[in-house]
mmCIF file of C-alpha atoms in Angstrom:
data_model
loop_
_atom_site.group_PDB
_atom_site.id
_atom_site.type_symbol
_atom_site.label_atom_id
_atom_site.label_comp_id
_atom_site.label_asym_id
_atom_site.label_seq_id
_atom_site.Cartn_x
_atom_site.Cartn_y
_atom_site.Cartn_z
ATOM 1 C CA GLY A 18 14.410 -5.308 9.456
ATOM 2 C CA ASN A 19 11.091 -6.912 8.627
ATOM 3 C CA SER A 20 10.343 -7.481 4.957
ATOM 4 C CA VAL A 21 8.227 -9.492 2.525
ATOM 5 C CA THR A 22 9.337 -10.825 -0.837
ATOM 6 C CA GLN A 23 6.855 -11.962 -3.467
ATOM 7 C CA MET A 24 7.352 -13.513 -6.844
ATOM 8 C CA GLU A 25 7.165 -11.021 -9.671
ATOM 9 C CA GLY A 26 4.247 -11.152 -12.030
ATOM 10 C CA PRO A 27 2.294 -11.191 -14.016
ATOM 11 C CA VAL A 28 1.226 -14.768 -13.530
ATOM 12 C CA THR A 29 -0.817 -15.842 -16.524
ATOM 13 C CA LEU A 30 -2.971 -18.958 -16.310
ATOM 14 C CA SER A 31 -5.802 -20.635 -18.107
ATOM 15 C CA GLU A 32 -9.061 -21.178 -16.265
ATOM 16 C CA GLU A 33 -9.013 -24.255 -13.977
ATOM 17 C CA ALA A 34 -5.216 -24.265 -13.740
ATOM 18 C CA PHE A 35 -3.381 -24.628 -10.414
ATOM 19 C CA LEU A 36 -2.063 -21.440 -8.860
ATOM 20 C CA THR A 37 0.940 -20.856 -6.637
ATOM 21 C CA ILE A 38 2.183 -17.393 -5.686
ATOM 22 C CA ASN A 39 5.331 -17.515 -3.595
ATOM 23 C CA CYS A 40 5.856 -15.327 -0.543
ATOM 24 C CA THR A 41 8.768 -15.371 1.873
ATOM 25 C CA TYR A 42 9.376 -13.107 4.804
ATOM 26 C CA THR A 43 12.073 -11.833 7.113
ATOM 27 C CA ALA A 44 11.056 -10.996 10.649
ATOM 28 C CA THR A 45 12.092 -11.527 14.220
ATOM 29 C CA GLY A 46 9.862 -13.584 16.418
ATOM 30 C CA TYR A 47 6.435 -14.710 15.273
ATOM 31 C CA PRO A 48 4.671 -12.319 12.930
ATOM 32 C CA SER A 49 1.103 -12.638 11.719
ATOM 33 C CA LEU A 50 0.888 -13.248 7.967
ATOM 34 C CA PHE A 51 -1.753 -12.100 5.501
ATOM 35 C CA TRP A 52 -2.778 -12.318 1.886
ATOM 36 C CA TYR A 53 -4.715 -9.352 0.545
ATOM 37 C CA VAL A 54 -6.380 -9.159 -2.893
ATOM 38 C CA GLN A 55 -6.992 -6.040 -4.963
ATOM 39 C CA TYR A 56 -9.514 -6.287 -7.781
ATOM 40 C CA PRO A 57 -9.275 -3.712 -10.586
ATOM 41 C CA GLY A 58 -10.223 -0.228 -9.431
ATOM 42 C CA GLU A 59 -10.794 -1.274 -5.832
ATOM 43 C CA GLY A 60 -9.065 -1.175 -2.471
ATOM 44 C CA LEU A 61 -7.420 -4.141 -0.794
ATOM 45 C CA GLN A 62 -9.486 -6.878 0.823
ATOM 46 C CA LEU A 63 -8.225 -9.454 3.259
ATOM 47 C CA LEU A 64 -8.187 -12.859 1.560
ATOM 48 C CA LEU A 65 -6.778 -14.997 4.368
ATOM 49 C CA LYS A 66 -4.480 -14.878 7.338
ATOM 50 C CA ALA A 67 -2.448 -17.019 9.750
ATOM 51 C CA THR A 68 -1.278 -15.914 13.141
ATOM 52 C CA LYS A 69 1.070 -18.717 14.206
ATOM 53 C CA ALA A 70 3.375 -21.342 12.766
ATOM 54 C CA ASP A 71 1.704 -24.256 10.935
ATOM 55 C CA ASP A 72 -1.630 -22.425 10.785
ATOM 56 C CA LYS A 73 -3.415 -22.710 7.453
ATOM 57 C CA GLY A 74 -5.492 -19.776 6.281
ATOM 58 C CA SER A 75 -8.200 -20.466 3.718
ATOM 59 C CA ASN A 76 -10.932 -18.565 1.916
ATOM 60 C CA LYS A 77 -12.733 -18.783 -1.445
ATOM 61 C CA GLY A 78 -10.709 -21.863 -2.407
ATOM 62 C CA PHE A 79 -7.379 -20.172 -1.671
ATOM 63 C CA GLU A 80 -5.018 -21.571 0.957
ATOM 64 C CA ALA A 81 -1.716 -20.616 2.532
ATOM 65 C CA THR A 82 0.253 -22.322 5.296
ATOM 66 C CA TYR A 83 2.509 -20.462 7.718
ATOM 67 C CA ARG A 84 5.883 -22.248 7.473
ATOM 68 C CA LYS A 85 8.286 -20.987 10.099
ATOM 69 C CA GLU A 86 11.099 -23.318 9.044
ATOM 70 C CA THR A 87 11.154 -21.891 5.500
ATOM 71 C CA THR A 88 9.788 -18.428 6.456
ATOM 72 C CA SER A 89 7.162 -18.788 3.751
ATOM 73 C CA PHE A 90 3.450 -18.223 3.238
ATOM 74 C CA HIS A 91 2.762 -19.343 -0.329
ATOM 75 C CA LEU A 92 -0.709 -18.795 -1.773
ATOM 76 C CA GLU A 93 -2.347 -21.700 -3.618
ATOM 77 C CA LYS A 94 -5.597 -22.448 -5.373
ATOM 78 C CA GLY A 95 -6.473 -25.694 -7.052
ATOM 79 C CA SER A 96 -8.567 -24.330 -9.910
ATOM 80 C CA VAL A 97 -8.517 -20.650 -10.780
ATOM 81 C CA GLN A 98 -11.360 -18.749 -12.418
ATOM 82 C CA VAL A 99 -11.379 -15.665 -14.617
ATOM 83 C CA SER A 100 -12.900 -13.794 -11.668
ATOM 84 C CA ASP A 101 -9.706 -14.445 -9.653
ATOM 85 C CA SER A 102 -7.798 -12.034 -11.894
ATOM 86 C CA ALA A 103 -6.439 -9.411 -9.503
ATOM 87 C CA VAL A 104 -3.305 -8.276 -7.714
ATOM 88 C CA TYR A 105 -2.340 -10.316 -4.655
ATOM 89 C CA PHE A 106 -0.302 -8.874 -1.791
ATOM 90 C CA CYS A 107 1.471 -10.811 0.911
ATOM 91 C CA ALA A 108 1.934 -8.912 4.182
ATOM 92 C CA LEU A 109 3.215 -9.374 7.690
ATOM 93 C CA SER A 110 2.582 -7.704 11.007
ATOM 94 C CA ARG A 111 5.307 -7.998 13.592
ATOM 95 C CA ASP A 112 4.410 -5.260 16.020
ATOM 96 C CA THR A 113 0.986 -4.076 16.988
ATOM 97 C CA ASP A 114 0.832 -1.058 14.683
ATOM 98 C CA LYS A 115 1.878 -1.707 11.108
ATOM 99 C CA LEU A 116 1.554 -4.034 8.141
ATOM 100 C CA ILE A 117 4.516 -4.582 5.838
ATOM 101 C CA PHE A 118 3.523 -5.421 2.277
ATOM 102 C CA GLY A 119 5.225 -7.193 -0.563
ATOM 103 C CA THR A 120 5.216 -5.532 -3.965
ATOM 104 C CA GLY A 121 2.208 -7.487 -5.207
ATOM 105 C CA THR A 122 1.737 -10.153 -7.874
ATOM 106 C CA ARG A 123 -0.691 -9.647 -10.732
ATOM 107 C CA LEU A 124 -2.686 -12.733 -11.710
ATOM 108 C CA GLN A 125 -4.344 -12.900 -15.102
ATOM 109 C CA VAL A 126 -6.672 -15.829 -15.808
ATOM 110 C CA PHE A 127 -7.895 -16.443 -19.349
ATOM 111 C CA PRO A 128 -10.906 -18.538 -20.352
ATOM 112 C CA ASN B 23 -21.958 -0.090 7.725
ATOM 113 C CA ALA B 24 -20.158 1.812 4.999
ATOM 114 C CA GLY B 25 -16.775 0.598 6.291
ATOM 115 C CA VAL B 26 -13.930 2.858 5.180
ATOM 116 C CA THR B 27 -14.753 5.654 2.757
ATOM 117 C CA GLN B 28 -12.434 8.094 1.000
ATOM 118 C CA THR B 29 -13.107 11.494 -0.524
ATOM 119 C CA PRO B 30 -12.475 12.402 -3.318
ATOM 120 C CA LYS B 31 -12.083 9.407 -5.657
ATOM 121 C CA PHE B 32 -10.057 11.328 -8.243
ATOM 122 C CA ARG B 33 -8.198 14.630 -8.236
ATOM 123 C CA VAL B 34 -5.854 16.489 -10.550
ATOM 124 C CA LEU B 35 -3.608 19.156 -9.032
ATOM 125 C CA LYS B 36 -1.065 21.532 -10.438
ATOM 126 C CA THR B 37 2.399 21.603 -8.900
ATOM 127 C CA GLY B 38 2.371 23.757 -5.772
ATOM 128 C CA GLN B 39 -1.340 23.459 -5.062
ATOM 129 C CA SER B 40 -2.613 22.058 -1.801
ATOM 130 C CA MET B 41 -5.373 19.622 -0.984
ATOM 131 C CA THR B 42 -6.781 17.419 1.758
ATOM 132 C CA LEU B 43 -7.890 13.832 1.412
ATOM 133 C CA LEU B 44 -10.553 12.667 3.818
ATOM 134 C CA CYS B 45 -10.862 9.175 5.245
ATOM 135 C CA ALA B 46 -13.844 8.157 7.350
ATOM 136 C CA GLN B 47 -14.630 4.875 9.086
ATOM 137 C CA ASP B 48 -17.780 3.823 10.916
ATOM 138 C CA MET B 49 -16.399 0.731 12.659
ATOM 139 C CA ASN B 50 -15.184 2.543 15.795
ATOM 140 C CA HIS B 51 -11.610 1.523 15.002
ATOM 141 C CA GLU B 52 -8.778 3.020 16.993
ATOM 142 C CA TYR B 53 -6.038 2.705 14.387
ATOM 143 C CA MET B 54 -6.040 4.474 11.034
ATOM 144 C CA TYR B 55 -3.468 4.547 8.236
ATOM 145 C CA TRP B 56 -2.593 6.343 5.025
ATOM 146 C CA TYR B 57 -0.707 4.477 2.291
ATOM 147 C CA ARG B 58 0.390 5.306 -1.202
ATOM 148 C CA GLN B 59 0.519 2.723 -3.955
ATOM 149 C CA ASP B 60 2.923 3.064 -6.839
ATOM 150 C CA PRO B 61 3.630 0.585 -9.644
ATOM 151 C CA GLY B 62 6.128 -2.084 -8.631
ATOM 152 C CA MET B 63 6.419 -0.784 -5.078
ATOM 153 C CA GLY B 64 3.446 -2.224 -3.276
ATOM 154 C CA LEU B 65 1.919 -0.116 -0.528
ATOM 155 C CA ARG B 66 4.047 2.250 1.492
ATOM 156 C CA LEU B 67 2.914 3.711 4.792
ATOM 157 C CA ILE B 68 2.813 7.514 4.908
ATOM 158 C CA HIS B 69 1.399 8.275 8.363
ATOM 159 C CA TYR B 70 -0.760 6.494 10.869
ATOM 160 C CA SER B 71 -2.701 7.101 14.045
ATOM 161 C CA VAL B 72 -3.251 4.867 17.042
ATOM 162 C CA GLY B 73 -6.086 6.953 18.433
ATOM 163 C CA GLU B 74 -7.900 10.259 18.365
ATOM 164 C CA GLY B 75 -5.477 13.160 18.645
ATOM 165 C CA THR B 76 -2.390 11.057 17.867
ATOM 166 C CA THR B 77 -0.349 10.709 14.683
ATOM 167 C CA ALA B 78 2.940 9.072 13.767
ATOM 168 C CA LYS B 79 5.233 8.947 10.756
ATOM 169 C CA GLY B 80 5.432 5.939 8.522
ATOM 170 C CA GLU B 81 7.899 4.966 5.846
ATOM 171 C CA VAL B 82 7.406 7.927 3.452
ATOM 172 C CA PRO B 83 6.041 10.916 5.422
ATOM 173 C CA ASP B 84 7.842 13.783 3.676
ATOM 174 C CA GLY B 85 5.555 16.261 1.929
ATOM 175 C CA TYR B 86 2.454 15.099 3.807
ATOM 176 C CA ASN B 87 0.712 16.092 7.019
ATOM 177 C CA VAL B 88 -2.132 14.374 8.851
ATOM 178 C CA SER B 89 -4.676 15.095 11.537
ATOM 179 C CA ARG B 90 -6.964 12.923 13.631
ATOM 180 C CA LEU B 91 -9.278 15.331 15.412
ATOM 181 C CA LYS B 92 -12.154 12.860 15.520
ATOM 182 C CA LYS B 93 -11.876 9.133 16.022
ATOM 183 C CA GLN B 94 -13.750 8.340 12.819
ATOM 184 C CA ASN B 95 -11.810 10.684 10.520
ATOM 185 C CA PHE B 96 -8.196 10.764 9.351
ATOM 186 C CA LEU B 97 -7.124 13.600 7.050
ATOM 187 C CA LEU B 98 -4.109 13.577 4.752
ATOM 188 C CA GLY B 99 -2.830 16.956 3.569
ATOM 189 C CA LEU B 100 -0.499 17.941 0.786
ATOM 190 C CA GLU B 101 0.681 21.510 1.377
ATOM 191 C CA SER B 102 2.546 21.978 -1.897
ATOM 192 C CA ALA B 103 1.923 19.159 -4.339
ATOM 193 C CA ALA B 104 4.761 17.768 -6.448
ATOM 194 C CA PRO B 105 4.631 15.433 -9.475
ATOM 195 C CA SER B 106 6.338 12.773 -7.320
ATOM 196 C CA GLN B 107 3.140 12.647 -5.275
ATOM 197 C CA THR B 108 1.158 11.337 -8.218
ATOM 198 C CA SER B 109 -0.122 8.058 -6.833
ATOM 199 C CA VAL B 110 -3.121 6.133 -5.575
ATOM 200 C CA TYR B 111 -3.764 6.791 -1.895
ATOM 201 C CA PHE B 112 -5.430 4.273 0.372
ATOM 202 C CA CYS B 113 -6.757 4.696 3.841
ATOM 203 C CA ALA B 114 -7.166 1.777 6.234
ATOM 204 C CA SER B 115 -8.343 1.182 9.777
ATOM 205 C CA ARG B 116 -8.261 -1.600 12.361
ATOM 206 C CA ARG B 117 -9.241 -2.475 15.875
ATOM 207 C CA THR B 118 -6.776 -2.265 18.724
ATOM 208 C CA THR B 119 -6.987 -5.963 19.440
ATOM 209 C CA GLY B 120 -8.468 -9.003 17.775
ATOM 210 C CA ASP B 121 -8.876 -9.804 14.064
ATOM 211 C CA GLY B 122 -5.195 -10.775 14.053
ATOM 212 C CA ARG B 123 -4.374 -7.129 13.262
ATOM 213 C CA GLU B 124 -6.431 -7.144 10.048
ATOM 214 C CA GLN B 125 -6.684 -3.774 8.344
ATOM 215 C CA TYR B 126 -9.793 -2.692 6.425
ATOM 216 C CA PHE B 127 -9.159 -0.580 3.340
ATOM 217 C CA GLY B 128 -11.009 2.186 1.566
ATOM 218 C CA PRO B 129 -11.501 2.263 -2.232
ATOM 219 C CA GLY B 130 -8.640 4.673 -2.872
ATOM 220 C CA THR B 131 -8.069 8.179 -4.223
ATOM 221 C CA ARG B 132 -6.243 8.565 -7.514
ATOM 222 C CA LEU B 133 -4.203 11.783 -7.451
ATOM 223 C CA THR B 134 -2.382 13.249 -10.442
ATOM 224 C CA VAL B 135 -0.035 16.201 -10.017
ATOM 225 C CA THR B 136 0.914 17.970 -13.240
#
């Protein structure tokens, strides 16, 4: 079946460090891929998305490239800030109805 | 636009009590969803609806019922609450087409069952 695997957290970084959060997926065909972010005490917000192979989603300095050959959608940011501290969820949508989420990765950024 | 709103924000129930969580969206979205979020397990789909008057089971539907009598509202009911239903519940909605199937989430309801 369809599934998403994320690296376990927490990921702890100093401000201005480079961030990578790994995400791989299993799905038939060509799913759409998403990164959602959840700030403390809030619901999930869409961070970025990619709907076909080799697409790059980007937003707020974050990027992720849809790699069909490695079934991956890793999240990267060149220089993290304290305000980026949150939980990040990778997700896929294969059919028209549902999203399938990974378990989430907590990012903690210290000044 | 308020987006997706959830009522209440917090609730404490005793085992066996019942309650209804309300989700409302003002974006005229066809699809609506209820998830639960538990530590280390991400979000799991409880029930969803693809339009007014329709509902379908998700990954973890047992112990919950839902209704979609109006397009803008999606209700989640617990008939006899159990401690295993202690969780944070999120509602989401999306359009039928476009947005690459993006879902828009509410702020969540934190439920504790004692």
